[in-house]
Coordinates of C-alpha atoms and ligand atoms in Angstrom, one line a residue:
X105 CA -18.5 26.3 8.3
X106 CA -14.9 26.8 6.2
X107 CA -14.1 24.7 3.9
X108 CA -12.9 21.2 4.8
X109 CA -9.0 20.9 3.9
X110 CA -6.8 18.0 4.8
X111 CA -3.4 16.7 3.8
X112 CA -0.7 14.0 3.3
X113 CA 2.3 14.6 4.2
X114 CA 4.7 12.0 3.4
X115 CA 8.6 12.4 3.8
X116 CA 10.3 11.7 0.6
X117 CA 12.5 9.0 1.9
X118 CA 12.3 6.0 0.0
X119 CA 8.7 4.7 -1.2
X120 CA 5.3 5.0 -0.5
X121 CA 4.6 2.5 2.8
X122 CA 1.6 0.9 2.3
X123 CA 0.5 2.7 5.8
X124 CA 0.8 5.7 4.2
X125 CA -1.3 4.7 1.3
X126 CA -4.1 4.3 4.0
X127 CA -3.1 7.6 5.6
X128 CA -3.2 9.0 2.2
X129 CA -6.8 7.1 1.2
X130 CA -8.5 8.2 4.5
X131 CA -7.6 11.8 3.6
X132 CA -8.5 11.9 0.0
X133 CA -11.9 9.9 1.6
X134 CA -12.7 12.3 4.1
X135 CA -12.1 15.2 1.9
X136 CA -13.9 13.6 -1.0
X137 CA -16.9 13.3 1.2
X138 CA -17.0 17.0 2.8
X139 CA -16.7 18.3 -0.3
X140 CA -13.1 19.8 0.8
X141 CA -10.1 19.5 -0.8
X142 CA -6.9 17.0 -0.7
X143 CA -3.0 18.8 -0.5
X144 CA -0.3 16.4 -1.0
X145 CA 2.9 17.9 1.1
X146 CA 6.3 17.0 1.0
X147 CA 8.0 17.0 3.8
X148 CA 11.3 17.2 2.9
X149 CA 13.4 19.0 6.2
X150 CA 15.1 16.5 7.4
X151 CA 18.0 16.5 4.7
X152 CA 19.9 13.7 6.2
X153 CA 16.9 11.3 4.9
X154 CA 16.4 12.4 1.4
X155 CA 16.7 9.7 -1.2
X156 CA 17.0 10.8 -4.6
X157 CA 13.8 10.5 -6.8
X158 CA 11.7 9.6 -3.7
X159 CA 8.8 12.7 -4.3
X160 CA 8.6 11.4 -8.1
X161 CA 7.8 7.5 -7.4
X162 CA 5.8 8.6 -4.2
X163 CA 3.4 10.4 -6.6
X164 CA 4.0 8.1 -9.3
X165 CA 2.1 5.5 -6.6
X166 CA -0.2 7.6 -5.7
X167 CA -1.2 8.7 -9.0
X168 CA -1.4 4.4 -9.8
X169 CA -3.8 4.1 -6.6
X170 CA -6.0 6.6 -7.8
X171 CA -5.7 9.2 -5.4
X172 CA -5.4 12.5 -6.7
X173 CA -4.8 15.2 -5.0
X174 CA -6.3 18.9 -5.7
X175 CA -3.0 20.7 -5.0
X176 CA 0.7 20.0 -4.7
X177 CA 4.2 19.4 -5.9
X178 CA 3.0 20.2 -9.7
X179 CA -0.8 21.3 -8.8
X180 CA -0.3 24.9 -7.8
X181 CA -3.3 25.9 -5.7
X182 CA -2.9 28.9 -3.3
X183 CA -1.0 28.0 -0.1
X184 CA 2.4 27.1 -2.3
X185 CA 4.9 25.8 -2.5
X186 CA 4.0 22.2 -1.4
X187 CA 7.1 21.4 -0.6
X188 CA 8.7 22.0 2.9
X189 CA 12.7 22.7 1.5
X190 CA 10.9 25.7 -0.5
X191 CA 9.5 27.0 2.5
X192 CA 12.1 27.8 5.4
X193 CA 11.7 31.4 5.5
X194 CA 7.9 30.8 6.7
X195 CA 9.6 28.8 9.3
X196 CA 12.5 31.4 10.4
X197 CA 9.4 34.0 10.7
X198 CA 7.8 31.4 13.0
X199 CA 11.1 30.5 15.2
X200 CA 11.7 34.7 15.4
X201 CA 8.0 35.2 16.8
X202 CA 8.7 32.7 19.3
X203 CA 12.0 33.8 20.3
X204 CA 10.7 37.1 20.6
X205 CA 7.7 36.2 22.5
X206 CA 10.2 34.1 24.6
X207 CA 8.2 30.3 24.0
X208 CA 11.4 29.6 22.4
X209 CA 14.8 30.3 23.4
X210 CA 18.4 29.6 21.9
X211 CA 20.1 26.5 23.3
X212 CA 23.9 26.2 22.8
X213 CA 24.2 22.8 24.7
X214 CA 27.1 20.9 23.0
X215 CA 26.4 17.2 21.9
X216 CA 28.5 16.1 24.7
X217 CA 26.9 18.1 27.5
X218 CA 23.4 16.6 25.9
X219 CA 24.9 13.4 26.2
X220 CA 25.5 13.7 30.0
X221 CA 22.8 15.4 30.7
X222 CA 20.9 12.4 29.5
X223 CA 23.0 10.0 30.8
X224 CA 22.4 11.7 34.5
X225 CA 18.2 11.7 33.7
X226 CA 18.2 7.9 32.5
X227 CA 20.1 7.2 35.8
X228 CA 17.6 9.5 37.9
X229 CA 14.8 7.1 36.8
X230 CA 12.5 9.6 36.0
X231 CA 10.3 10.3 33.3
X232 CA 10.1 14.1 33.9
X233 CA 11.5 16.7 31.2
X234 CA 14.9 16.3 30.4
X235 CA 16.3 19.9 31.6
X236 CA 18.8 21.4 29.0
X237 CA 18.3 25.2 29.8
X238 CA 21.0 27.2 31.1
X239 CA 21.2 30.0 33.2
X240 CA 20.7 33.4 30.6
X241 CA 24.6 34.6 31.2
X242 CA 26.1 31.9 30.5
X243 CA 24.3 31.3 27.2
X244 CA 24.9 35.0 26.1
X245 CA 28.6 34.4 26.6
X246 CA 28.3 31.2 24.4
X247 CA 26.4 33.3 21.8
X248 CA 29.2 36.2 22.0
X249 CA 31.9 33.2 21.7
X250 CA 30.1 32.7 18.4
X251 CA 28.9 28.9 19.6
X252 CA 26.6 26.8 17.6
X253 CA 22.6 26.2 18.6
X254 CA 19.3 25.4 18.0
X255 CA 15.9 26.8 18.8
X256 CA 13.8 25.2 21.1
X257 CA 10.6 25.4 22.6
X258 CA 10.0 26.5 25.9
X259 CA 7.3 23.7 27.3
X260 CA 6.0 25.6 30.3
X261 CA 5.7 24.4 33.8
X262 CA 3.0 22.5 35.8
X263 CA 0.4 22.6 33.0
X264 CA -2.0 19.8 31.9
X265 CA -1.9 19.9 28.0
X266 CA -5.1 18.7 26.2
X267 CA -6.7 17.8 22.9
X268 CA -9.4 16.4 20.9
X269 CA -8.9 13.4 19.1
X270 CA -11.6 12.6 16.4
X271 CA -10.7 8.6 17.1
X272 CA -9.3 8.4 20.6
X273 CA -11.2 11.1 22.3
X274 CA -9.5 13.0 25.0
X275 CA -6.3 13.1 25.1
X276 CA -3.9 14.7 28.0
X277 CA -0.5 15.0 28.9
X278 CA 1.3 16.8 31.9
X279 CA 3.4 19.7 30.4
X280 CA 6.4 18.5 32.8
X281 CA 6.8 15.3 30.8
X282 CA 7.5 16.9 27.7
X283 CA 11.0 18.1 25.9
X284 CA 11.5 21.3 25.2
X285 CA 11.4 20.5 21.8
X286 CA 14.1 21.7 19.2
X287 CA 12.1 23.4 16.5
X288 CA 15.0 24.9 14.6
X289 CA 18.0 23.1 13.9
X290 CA 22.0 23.9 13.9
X291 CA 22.3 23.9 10.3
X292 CA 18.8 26.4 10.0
X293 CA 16.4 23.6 9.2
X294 CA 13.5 23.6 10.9
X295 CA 12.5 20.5 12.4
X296 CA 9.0 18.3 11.6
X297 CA 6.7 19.8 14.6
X298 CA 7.6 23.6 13.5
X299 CA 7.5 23.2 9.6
X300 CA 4.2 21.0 10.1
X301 CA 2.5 23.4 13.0
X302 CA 3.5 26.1 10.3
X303 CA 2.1 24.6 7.7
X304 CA -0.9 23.2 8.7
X305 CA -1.7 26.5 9.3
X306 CA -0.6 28.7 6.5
X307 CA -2.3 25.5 4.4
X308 CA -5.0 25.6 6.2
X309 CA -5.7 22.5 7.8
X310 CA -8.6 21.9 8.7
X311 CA -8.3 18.1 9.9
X312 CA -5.1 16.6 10.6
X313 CA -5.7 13.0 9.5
X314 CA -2.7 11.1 10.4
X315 CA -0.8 7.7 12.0
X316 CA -0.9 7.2 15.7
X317 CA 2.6 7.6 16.0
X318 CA 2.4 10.8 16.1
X319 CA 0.0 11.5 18.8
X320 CA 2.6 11.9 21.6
X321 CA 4.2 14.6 19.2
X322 CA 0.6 16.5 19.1
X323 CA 0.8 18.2 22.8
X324 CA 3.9 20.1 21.2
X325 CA 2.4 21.1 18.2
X326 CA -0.9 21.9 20.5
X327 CA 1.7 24.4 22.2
X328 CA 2.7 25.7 19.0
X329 CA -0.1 26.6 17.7
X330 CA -1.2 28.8 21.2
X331 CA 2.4 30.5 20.9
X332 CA 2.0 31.3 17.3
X333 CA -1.8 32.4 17.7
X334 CA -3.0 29.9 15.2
X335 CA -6.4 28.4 15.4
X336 CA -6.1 24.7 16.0
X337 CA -7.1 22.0 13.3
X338 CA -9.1 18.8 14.2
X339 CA -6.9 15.8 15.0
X340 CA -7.6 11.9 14.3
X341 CA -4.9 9.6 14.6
X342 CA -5.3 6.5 12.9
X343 CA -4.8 3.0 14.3
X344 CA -1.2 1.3 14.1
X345 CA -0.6 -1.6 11.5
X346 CA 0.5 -4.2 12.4
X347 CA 2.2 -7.7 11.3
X348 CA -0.4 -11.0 12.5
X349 CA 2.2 -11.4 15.7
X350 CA 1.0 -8.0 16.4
X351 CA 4.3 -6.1 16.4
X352 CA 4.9 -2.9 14.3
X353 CA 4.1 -3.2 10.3
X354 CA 7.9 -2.9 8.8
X355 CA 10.4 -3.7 6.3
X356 CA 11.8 -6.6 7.9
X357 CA 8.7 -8.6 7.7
X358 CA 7.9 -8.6 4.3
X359 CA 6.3 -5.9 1.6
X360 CA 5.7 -2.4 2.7
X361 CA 6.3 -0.4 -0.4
X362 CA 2.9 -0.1 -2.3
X363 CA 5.6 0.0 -5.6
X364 CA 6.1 -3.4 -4.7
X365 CA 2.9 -4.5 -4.3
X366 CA 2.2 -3.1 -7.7
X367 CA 5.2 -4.7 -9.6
X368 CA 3.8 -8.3 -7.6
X369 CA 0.7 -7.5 -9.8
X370 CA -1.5 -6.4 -7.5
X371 CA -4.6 -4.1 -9.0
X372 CA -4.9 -0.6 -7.3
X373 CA -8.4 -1.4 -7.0
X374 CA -7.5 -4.5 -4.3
X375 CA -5.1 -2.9 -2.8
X376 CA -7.4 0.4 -1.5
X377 CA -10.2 -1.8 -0.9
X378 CA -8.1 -4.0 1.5
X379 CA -6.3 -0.8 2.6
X380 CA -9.4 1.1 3.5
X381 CA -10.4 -1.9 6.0
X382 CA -7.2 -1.2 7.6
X383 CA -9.3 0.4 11.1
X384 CA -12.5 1.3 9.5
X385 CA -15.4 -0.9 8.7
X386 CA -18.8 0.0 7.4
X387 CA -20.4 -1.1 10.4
X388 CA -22.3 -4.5 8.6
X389 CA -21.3 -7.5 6.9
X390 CA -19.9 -5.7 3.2
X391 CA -16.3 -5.9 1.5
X392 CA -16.3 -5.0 -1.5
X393 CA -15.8 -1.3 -2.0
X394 CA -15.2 0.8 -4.9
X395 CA -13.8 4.3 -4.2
X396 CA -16.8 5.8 -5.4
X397 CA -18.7 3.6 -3.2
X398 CA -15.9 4.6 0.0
X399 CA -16.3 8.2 -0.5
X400 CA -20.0 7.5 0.0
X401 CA -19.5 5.4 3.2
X402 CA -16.5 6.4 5.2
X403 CA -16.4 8.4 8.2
X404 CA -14.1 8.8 10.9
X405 CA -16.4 7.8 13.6
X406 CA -15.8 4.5 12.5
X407 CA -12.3 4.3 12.9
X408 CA -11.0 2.2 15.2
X409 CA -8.6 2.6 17.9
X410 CA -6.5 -0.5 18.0
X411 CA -3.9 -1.6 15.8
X412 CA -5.1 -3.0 12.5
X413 CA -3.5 -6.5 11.1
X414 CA -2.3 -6.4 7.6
X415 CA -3.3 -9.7 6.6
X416 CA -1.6 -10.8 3.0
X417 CA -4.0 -13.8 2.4
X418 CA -7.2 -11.3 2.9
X419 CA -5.4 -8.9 0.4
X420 CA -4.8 -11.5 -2.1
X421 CA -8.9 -12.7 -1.9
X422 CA -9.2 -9.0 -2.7
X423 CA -7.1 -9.2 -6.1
X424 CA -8.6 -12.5 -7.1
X425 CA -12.1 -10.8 -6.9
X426 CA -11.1 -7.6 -8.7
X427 CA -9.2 -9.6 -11.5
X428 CA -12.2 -11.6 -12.3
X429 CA -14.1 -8.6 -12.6
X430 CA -12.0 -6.9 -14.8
X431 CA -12.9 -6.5 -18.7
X432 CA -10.8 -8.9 -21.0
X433 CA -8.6 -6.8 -23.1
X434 CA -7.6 -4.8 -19.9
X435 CA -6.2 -7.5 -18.7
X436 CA -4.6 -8.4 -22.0
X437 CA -3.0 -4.4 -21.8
X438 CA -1.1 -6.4 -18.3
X439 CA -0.5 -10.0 -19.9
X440 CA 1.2 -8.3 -22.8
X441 CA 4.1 -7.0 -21.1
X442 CA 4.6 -10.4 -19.2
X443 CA 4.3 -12.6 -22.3
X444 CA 6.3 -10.2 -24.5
X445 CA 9.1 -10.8 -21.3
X446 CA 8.8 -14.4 -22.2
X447 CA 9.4 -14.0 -25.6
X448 CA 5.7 -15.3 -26.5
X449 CA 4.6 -13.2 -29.5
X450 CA 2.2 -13.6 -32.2
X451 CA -0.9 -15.1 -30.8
X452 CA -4.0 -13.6 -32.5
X453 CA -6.1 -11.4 -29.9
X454 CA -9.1 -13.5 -30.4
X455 CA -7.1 -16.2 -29.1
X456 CA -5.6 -14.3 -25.9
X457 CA -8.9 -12.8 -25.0
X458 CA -10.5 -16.5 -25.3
X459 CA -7.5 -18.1 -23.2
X460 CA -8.1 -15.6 -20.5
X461 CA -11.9 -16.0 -20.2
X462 CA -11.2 -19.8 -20.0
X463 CA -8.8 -19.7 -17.0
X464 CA -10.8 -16.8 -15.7
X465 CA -12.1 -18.4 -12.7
X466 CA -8.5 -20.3 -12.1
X467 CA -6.7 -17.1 -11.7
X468 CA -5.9 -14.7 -8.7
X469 CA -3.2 -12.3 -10.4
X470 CA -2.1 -11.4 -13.7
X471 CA 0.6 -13.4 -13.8
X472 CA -1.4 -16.8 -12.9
X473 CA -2.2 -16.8 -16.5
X474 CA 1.8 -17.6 -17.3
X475 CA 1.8 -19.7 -14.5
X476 CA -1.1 -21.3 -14.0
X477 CA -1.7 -21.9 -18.0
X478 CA 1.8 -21.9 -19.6
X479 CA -0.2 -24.4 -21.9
X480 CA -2.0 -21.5 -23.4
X481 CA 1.4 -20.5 -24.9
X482 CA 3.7 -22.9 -25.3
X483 CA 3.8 -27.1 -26.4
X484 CA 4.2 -28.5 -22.5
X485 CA 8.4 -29.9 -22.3
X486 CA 7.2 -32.3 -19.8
X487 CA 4.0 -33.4 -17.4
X488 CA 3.3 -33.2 -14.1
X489 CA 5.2 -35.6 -11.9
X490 CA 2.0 -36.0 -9.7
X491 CA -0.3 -36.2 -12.0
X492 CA 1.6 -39.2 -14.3
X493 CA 2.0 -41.1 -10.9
X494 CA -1.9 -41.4 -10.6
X495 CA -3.2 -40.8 -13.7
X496 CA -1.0 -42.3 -16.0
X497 CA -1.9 -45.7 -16.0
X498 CA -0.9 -48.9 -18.5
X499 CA -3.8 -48.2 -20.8
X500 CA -3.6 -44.7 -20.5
X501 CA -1.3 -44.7 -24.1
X502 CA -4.5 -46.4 -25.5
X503 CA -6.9 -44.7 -24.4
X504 CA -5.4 -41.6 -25.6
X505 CA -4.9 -42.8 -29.0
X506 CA -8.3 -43.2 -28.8
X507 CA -9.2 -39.9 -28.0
X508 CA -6.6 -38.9 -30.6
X509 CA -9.3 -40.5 -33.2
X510 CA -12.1 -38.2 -31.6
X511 CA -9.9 -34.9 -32.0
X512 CA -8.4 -35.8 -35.3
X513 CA -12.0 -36.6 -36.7
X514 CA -15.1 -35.2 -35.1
X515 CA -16.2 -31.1 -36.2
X516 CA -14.4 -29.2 -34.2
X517 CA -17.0 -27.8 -31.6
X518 CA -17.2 -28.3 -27.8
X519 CA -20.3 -30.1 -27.9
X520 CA -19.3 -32.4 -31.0
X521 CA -15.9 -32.9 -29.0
X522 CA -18.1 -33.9 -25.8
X523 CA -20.1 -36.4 -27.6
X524 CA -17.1 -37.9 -29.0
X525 CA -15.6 -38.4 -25.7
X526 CA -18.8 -40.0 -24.8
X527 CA -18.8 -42.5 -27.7
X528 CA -15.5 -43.9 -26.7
X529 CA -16.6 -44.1 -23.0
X530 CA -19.6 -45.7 -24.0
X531 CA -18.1 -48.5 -26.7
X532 CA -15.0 -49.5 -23.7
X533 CA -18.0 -49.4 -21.1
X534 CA -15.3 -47.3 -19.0
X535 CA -15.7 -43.6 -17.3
X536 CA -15.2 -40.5 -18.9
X537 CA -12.4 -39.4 -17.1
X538 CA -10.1 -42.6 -18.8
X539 CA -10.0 -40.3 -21.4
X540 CA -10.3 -36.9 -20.2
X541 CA -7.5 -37.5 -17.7
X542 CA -4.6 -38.5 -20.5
X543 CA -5.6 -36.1 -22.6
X544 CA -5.5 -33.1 -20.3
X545 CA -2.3 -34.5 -19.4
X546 CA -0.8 -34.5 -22.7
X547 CA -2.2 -31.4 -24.0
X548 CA -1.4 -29.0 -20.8
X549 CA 1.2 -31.0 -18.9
X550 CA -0.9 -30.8 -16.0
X551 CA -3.4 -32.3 -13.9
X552 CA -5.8 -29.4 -13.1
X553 CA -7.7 -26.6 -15.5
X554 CA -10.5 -25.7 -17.2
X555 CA -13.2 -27.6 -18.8
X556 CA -11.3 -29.9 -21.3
X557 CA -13.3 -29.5 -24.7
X558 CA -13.0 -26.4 -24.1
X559 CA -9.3 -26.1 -23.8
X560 CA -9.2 -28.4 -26.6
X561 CA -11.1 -26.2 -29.0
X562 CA -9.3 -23.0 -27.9
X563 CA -6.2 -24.8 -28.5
X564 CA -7.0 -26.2 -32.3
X565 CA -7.0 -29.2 -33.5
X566 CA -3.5 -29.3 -35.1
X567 CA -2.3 -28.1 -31.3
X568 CA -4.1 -30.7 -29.7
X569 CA -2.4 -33.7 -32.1
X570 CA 0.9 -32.3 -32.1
X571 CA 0.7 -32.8 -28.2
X572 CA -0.8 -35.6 -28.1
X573 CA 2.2 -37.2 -30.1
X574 CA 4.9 -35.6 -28.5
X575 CA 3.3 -37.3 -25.3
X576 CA 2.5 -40.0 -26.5
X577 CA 6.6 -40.8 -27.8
X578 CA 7.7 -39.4 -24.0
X579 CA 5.1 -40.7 -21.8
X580 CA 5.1 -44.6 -23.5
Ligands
LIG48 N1 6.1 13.8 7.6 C1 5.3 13.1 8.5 C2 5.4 11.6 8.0 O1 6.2 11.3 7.2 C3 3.9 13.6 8.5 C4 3.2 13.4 9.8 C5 2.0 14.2 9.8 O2 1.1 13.9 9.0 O3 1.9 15.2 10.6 O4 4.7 10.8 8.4

């Protein structure tokens, strides 16, 4: 058997869409596994949609995600260049072959006579091929006259058209409902089916691992490949993504662009693991999969046919779990950046690594930590309207005075902190939390956190009374 070879071909216009990323992950996956290799193409022919910088941040993200690829824009392997623009006189050789062998012809059509010739089908109700040849005189007149065209295929007549799909089995189409396709555009581009059937090929391709909305563009490039005399690859066309009322995953409802997921502070990890469960499954009860562990397990056998529902709450479990997992002072490389933003320099890295295994637990992204624990950084300006409604009772400015004695006086461990508290509960035969609650309060401005000693003795002692004080003047 040859050599498994498989590809992503993203167009460069705009950012990488998170369905791409899965496109992308199933085909670094399946090649991964078979021992084959991963080509990152750039299909770039439709010059209309370039945007400007596109191909960098595409492999920028992918580069982030942790998908390499073995050869490409920048990774030379043998079948370059890997970029479609640098490519068109494969393409021209292609169109000639098929305008010689006549499964392509010249089509001189205006826009206007496209127009009503469209117009007349939509009003003919039917959902046959839309007819745009012309009797052969007339277009050699038009091609004396020096008239613009295209190339297009020549879809032949009466013919069932069938393929294997690795996900959706058989797949067939009558030849009769399909365009004759234009392969070659009027200003000498090629379009997508004839630089991707080309491709593929001269690539090759060995599995075509792509979105489902390509599968009713497949019976063309099935055609292509039987005009051109290329063997054909393997398709699998991958299940639809879609938003949680089911319609098509897009801009307009929300994040698509992994670039944003990652400047949300999302961690590469997360996002492939939630990605790959985008229509595959291992077949039990496991999540959590490195991509070590995904090489091991995927397969396309257990991809799914229906559409797959990009749940946000399900992603963001996945970041949560893959943030408490993470080493310390890697995520003290992140916090930097965001504290730095802040303007809060100049906290010891004992104390940052000790703050974030503290709110460890209380934390789902990276930025949680300014969030969730501003405390950790800054004296709080003021306390948490909630919180001073129920906890912040008349002989709350006591009781913390009190506990101002324990902090000002004890050793300054957790447990001697701890027994202090106790003391004071003890002697004013009152609960614990009389004391605990104020004091949290005071010292974080909020109601919830971690354990209080052990905020307290992160904090410091001189911390701890300065904020007990300031609350103390504020709060009455
Ligand atoms: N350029 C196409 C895209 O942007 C590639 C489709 C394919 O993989 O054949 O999705």
């Amino acid at each position: 058997m040859s050599q498994v070879r498989v590809r992503y071909a993203p167009s460069p216009t705009g950012y990488l869409h998170v369905g791409g990323l899965r496109t992308a992950l199933y085909n670094y996956l399946y090649a991964r596994k078979n021992g084959g290799v991963f080509v990152l193409r750039i299909e770039d022919t439709d010059q209309e949609r370039q945007v400007e910088g596109a191909v960098d941040a595409m492999i920028e993200a992918l580069r982030w995600s942790g998908l390499e690829f073995d050869e490409g824009p920048g990774k030379e392997g043998e079948c370059g260049p890997y970029v479609q623009s640098e490519r068109l006189a494969l393409y021209h050789a292609a169109a000639e072959r098929l305008l010689q062998s006549g499964h392509a012809y010249r089509c001189y059509r205006t826009p206007e006579e496209l127009e009503e010739l469209r117009r007349r089908h939509e009003a003919a109700k039917t959902a046959t091929r839309l007819d745009v040849r012309m009797p052969a005189e007339e277009a050699e007149q038009r091609a004396i006259a020096g008239a613009p065209s295209v190339i297009r295929l020549r879809v032949p007549d009466g013919e069932t058209i069938q393929f294997h799909d690795l996900v959706r089995g058989e797949v067939s189409i009558e030849s009769d409902l399909v365009d004759d396709q234009v392969l070659v555009k009027s200003d000498g581009f090629p379009t997508y089916h004839l630089a991707n059937v080309v491709d593929d090929y001269g690539m090759g391709i060995t599995h075509v691992i792509r979105g489902e909305e390509w599968v009713s563009s497949t019976p063309k490039h099935v055609l292509l490949y039987r005009f051109l005399g290329f063997p054909q690859p393997e398709f699998a066309h991958l299940p639809l993504l879609l938003n949680p009322d089911r319609s098509k995953l897009s801009k307009r409802h929300g994040d698509v662009a992994v670039e944003s997921y990652r400047e949300k502070g999302y961690l590469a990890e997360a996002l492939l693991n939630y990605v790959a469960f985008l229509g595959w499954n291992p077949g039990d009860e496991r999540e959590l999969f490195t991509l070590e562990e995904l090489i091991g397990e995927f397969s396309l056998a257990r991809v799914n046919k229906s559409g797959a529902i990009f749940n946000r709450e399900k992603l963001d479990w996945y970041n949560a779990i893959y943030l408490r997992q993470r080493p310390a002072p890697r995520i003290l490389d992140e916090l930097r950046p965001l504290l730095a933003g802040k303007g809060w320099d100049g906290f010891p890295e004992d104390y940052l690594l000790a703050g974030i295994e503290l709110m460890r637990e209380r934390v789902s992204f990276v930025h949680d930590y300014l969030d969730n624990a501003p405390w950790l950084f800054e004296d709080p300006e003021s306390y948490d309207e909630e919180t001073v409604k129920k906890r912040w009772k008349a002989d709350s400015p006591g009781r913390l005075r009190e506990a101002r004695g324990v902090i000002a006086q004890r050793p300054w461990t957790v447990s001697e902190l701890e027994a202090g508290y106790h003391e004071i509960a003890e002697a004013n035969a009152v609960g614990i939390g009389q004391f605990i609650h104020p004091t949290r309060l005071a010292v974080s401005g909020m109601g919830k956190g971690p354990g209080l000693y052990e905020l307290l003795e992160l904090l410091g002692r001189e911390t701890c009374l300065r904020r007990i004080d300031r609350a103390l003047s504020t709060l009455g």
